[in-house]
Tab-separated table of C-alpha atoms in Angstrom:
chain	number	residue	atom	x	y	z
A	1	UNK	CA	109.948	133.952	157.090
A	2	UNK	CA	111.106	131.381	159.849
A	3	UNK	CA	114.620	129.817	159.777
A	4	UNK	CA	113.904	126.256	158.632
A	5	UNK	CA	117.258	125.065	160.309
A	6	UNK	CA	115.629	126.331	163.688
A	7	UNK	CA	112.485	124.293	163.318
A	8	UNK	CA	112.438	121.283	165.627
A	9	UNK	CA	112.136	117.691	164.261
A	10	UNK	CA	109.518	115.299	165.429
A	11	UNK	CA	110.292	111.967	163.686
A	12	UNK	CA	108.458	108.489	164.307
A	13	UNK	CA	109.780	105.341	163.165
A	14	UNK	CA	107.838	102.490	162.517
A	15	UNK	CA	110.107	100.192	160.081
A	16	UNK	CA	113.819	100.192	159.175
A	17	UNK	CA	113.210	103.033	156.526
A	18	UNK	CA	112.232	105.329	159.338
A	19	UNK	CA	114.700	104.272	161.715
A	20	UNK	CA	117.468	104.903	159.101
A	21	UNK	CA	116.204	108.554	158.719
A	22	UNK	CA	116.218	108.944	162.599
A	23	UNK	CA	119.823	107.542	162.580
A	24	UNK	CA	121.141	109.915	160.390
A	25	UNK	CA	119.767	112.983	162.172
A	26	UNK	CA	121.348	111.534	165.399
A	27	UNK	CA	124.662	110.694	163.861
A	28	UNK	CA	127.239	112.179	166.113
A	29	UNK	CA	125.019	113.121	168.803
A	30	UNK	CA	126.607	113.014	172.197
A	31	UNK	CA	125.027	111.936	175.523
A	32	UNK	CA	126.246	110.890	179.091
A	33	UNK	CA	125.530	107.467	180.436
A	34	UNK	CA	123.289	109.116	183.085
A	35	UNK	CA	121.089	110.433	180.220
A	36	UNK	CA	119.893	106.953	179.512
A	37	UNK	CA	116.621	105.161	180.964
A	38	UNK	CA	115.365	101.766	180.592
A	39	UNK	CA	111.936	101.401	182.090
A	40	UNK	CA	111.092	97.606	181.962
A	41	UNK	CA	107.633	97.727	183.611
A	42	UNK	CA	106.691	100.297	180.707
A	43	UNK	CA	108.496	98.455	178.028
A	44	UNK	CA	110.398	101.762	177.264
A	45	UNK	CA	113.945	102.810	176.646
A	46	UNK	CA	114.782	106.670	176.489
A	47	UNK	CA	117.894	108.904	175.968
A	48	UNK	CA	118.473	112.539	176.100
A	49	UNK	CA	120.896	113.551	173.356
A	50	UNK	CA	122.594	116.568	172.311
A	51	UNK	CA	122.619	116.211	168.391
A	52	UNK	CA	124.577	117.792	165.735
A	53	UNK	CA	122.211	119.768	163.228
A	54	UNK	CA	123.370	118.176	160.120
A	55	UNK	CA	120.467	120.094	158.127
A	56	UNK	CA	122.091	123.470	159.296
A	57	UNK	CA	125.446	122.216	158.372
A	58	UNK	CA	124.635	122.442	154.686
A	59	UNK	CA	124.016	125.999	155.228
A	60	UNK	CA	127.202	126.770	157.067
A	61	UNK	CA	125.642	126.399	160.388
A	62	UNK	CA	127.459	124.591	163.182
A	63	UNK	CA	124.648	123.766	165.934
A	64	UNK	CA	123.798	121.300	168.396
A	65	UNK	CA	120.239	120.798	169.657
A	66	UNK	CA	118.831	118.979	172.771
A	67	UNK	CA	116.724	115.899	171.696
A	68	UNK	CA	114.955	112.869	173.143
A	69	UNK	CA	114.986	109.348	171.560
A	70	UNK	CA	112.737	106.461	172.916
A	71	UNK	CA	111.682	103.156	172.011
A	72	UNK	CA	108.407	101.296	173.016
A	73	UNK	CA	107.838	97.696	173.249
A	74	UNK	CA	111.344	96.961	174.633
A	75	UNK	CA	111.548	93.612	176.245
A	76	UNK	CA	115.336	93.590	177.190
A	77	UNK	CA	118.166	95.899	177.050
A	78	UNK	CA	121.873	95.010	177.165
A	79	UNK	CA	125.299	97.119	176.817
A	80	UNK	CA	128.712	96.464	175.528
A	81	UNK	CA	131.913	98.446	176.425
A	82	UNK	CA	129.920	101.223	178.226
A	83	UNK	CA	131.995	102.788	180.886
A	84	UNK	CA	130.326	102.590	184.450
A	85	UNK	CA	129.253	105.906	185.987
A	86	UNK	CA	126.638	108.434	184.888
A	87	UNK	CA	129.389	111.132	183.623
A	88	UNK	CA	130.637	108.735	180.861
A	89	UNK	CA	130.466	110.412	177.436
A	90	UNK	CA	129.216	108.455	174.697
A	91	UNK	CA	128.980	109.460	170.828
A	92	UNK	CA	126.339	107.749	168.758
A	93	UNK	CA	127.333	106.705	165.379
A	94	UNK	CA	124.219	104.888	164.028
A	95	UNK	CA	120.962	103.249	165.008
A	96	UNK	CA	120.319	99.755	163.284
A	97	UNK	CA	117.581	97.175	163.393
A	98	UNK	CA	118.130	93.376	162.806
A	99	UNK	CA	114.739	91.352	162.418
A	100	UNK	CA	114.739	88.146	164.289
A	101	UNK	CA	111.099	86.880	164.581
A	102	UNK	CA	109.181	89.338	162.539
A	103	UNK	CA	108.122	92.036	163.301
A	104	UNK	CA	110.470	91.457	166.528
A	105	UNK	CA	114.030	91.824	166.368
A	106	UNK	CA	116.951	93.813	167.854
A	107	UNK	CA	117.557	97.546	167.934
A	108	UNK	CA	121.418	98.508	168.312
A	109	UNK	CA	122.703	101.843	169.068
A	110	UNK	CA	126.383	101.942	167.920
A	111	UNK	CA	128.668	104.400	169.811
A	112	UNK	CA	132.381	105.399	169.186
A	113	UNK	CA	135.155	102.886	170.370
A	114	UNK	CA	132.912	99.788	169.997
A	115	UNK	CA	130.323	100.660	172.555
A	116	UNK	CA	126.668	99.432	171.908
A	117	UNK	CA	123.444	99.262	173.603
A	118	UNK	CA	121.165	96.372	172.260
A	119	UNK	CA	117.435	96.372	172.630
A	120	UNK	CA	115.105	93.409	172.242
A	121	UNK	CA	111.879	94.898	170.840
A	122	UNK	CA	108.465	93.505	169.834
A	123	UNK	CA	108.535	95.768	166.926
A	124	UNK	CA	110.042	99.075	165.612
A	125	UNK	CA	108.406	101.694	167.466
A	126	UNK	CA	110.575	104.767	168.191
A	127	UNK	CA	110.268	108.684	168.424
A	128	UNK	CA	112.890	111.358	168.111
A	129	UNK	CA	112.134	114.844	169.194
A	130	UNK	CA	113.907	118.071	169.559
A	131	UNK	CA	113.232	119.661	172.926
A	132	UNK	CA	114.203	123.067	172.399
A	133	UNK	CA	117.700	124.530	173.382
A	134	UNK	CA	120.048	125.200	170.170
A	135	UNK	CA	123.604	126.352	170.755
A	136	UNK	CA	126.545	127.034	168.382
A	137	UNK	CA	128.706	123.953	167.924
A	138	UNK	CA	132.630	124.304	168.287
A	139	UNK	CA	133.239	122.282	165.258
A	140	UNK	CA	131.496	119.939	162.652
A	141	UNK	CA	132.124	116.272	163.683
A	142	UNK	CA	134.283	114.467	161.142
A	143	UNK	CA	135.304	110.838	160.456
A	144	UNK	CA	138.691	109.618	158.984
A	145	UNK	CA	138.574	107.780	155.755
A	146	UNK	CA	138.229	104.214	156.452
A	147	UNK	CA	140.595	103.513	153.692
């Protein structure tokens, strides 16, 4: 029987519920600024991430996986508090959507230290896919209590 933890994920988001599932799987993913690409002519925004395998963590596994996330129908992209240089490391906390003129709206990728990327989209159309490599993580990501 195959190890279900090792099975690669392939998720599609077409609404806010779908996007929240992708967000949960990508919580605490790390990436470098150089792993981000906006292709305005194609209306596409893409990222390569190293995500923590939260499903494996429930079974005592500490793993990271290489994954890709891309959004279609992107009409604009802006960033806040993201350091210059391709080597700047970002830690993704959440992906959210705020509708403006349905189905259009704004997807926001929230990173640690208040950094963010905001995408103006015609609608939610995203895909997350594990790309292959799996490796042992040093630790399980933790967040201090807000209280």
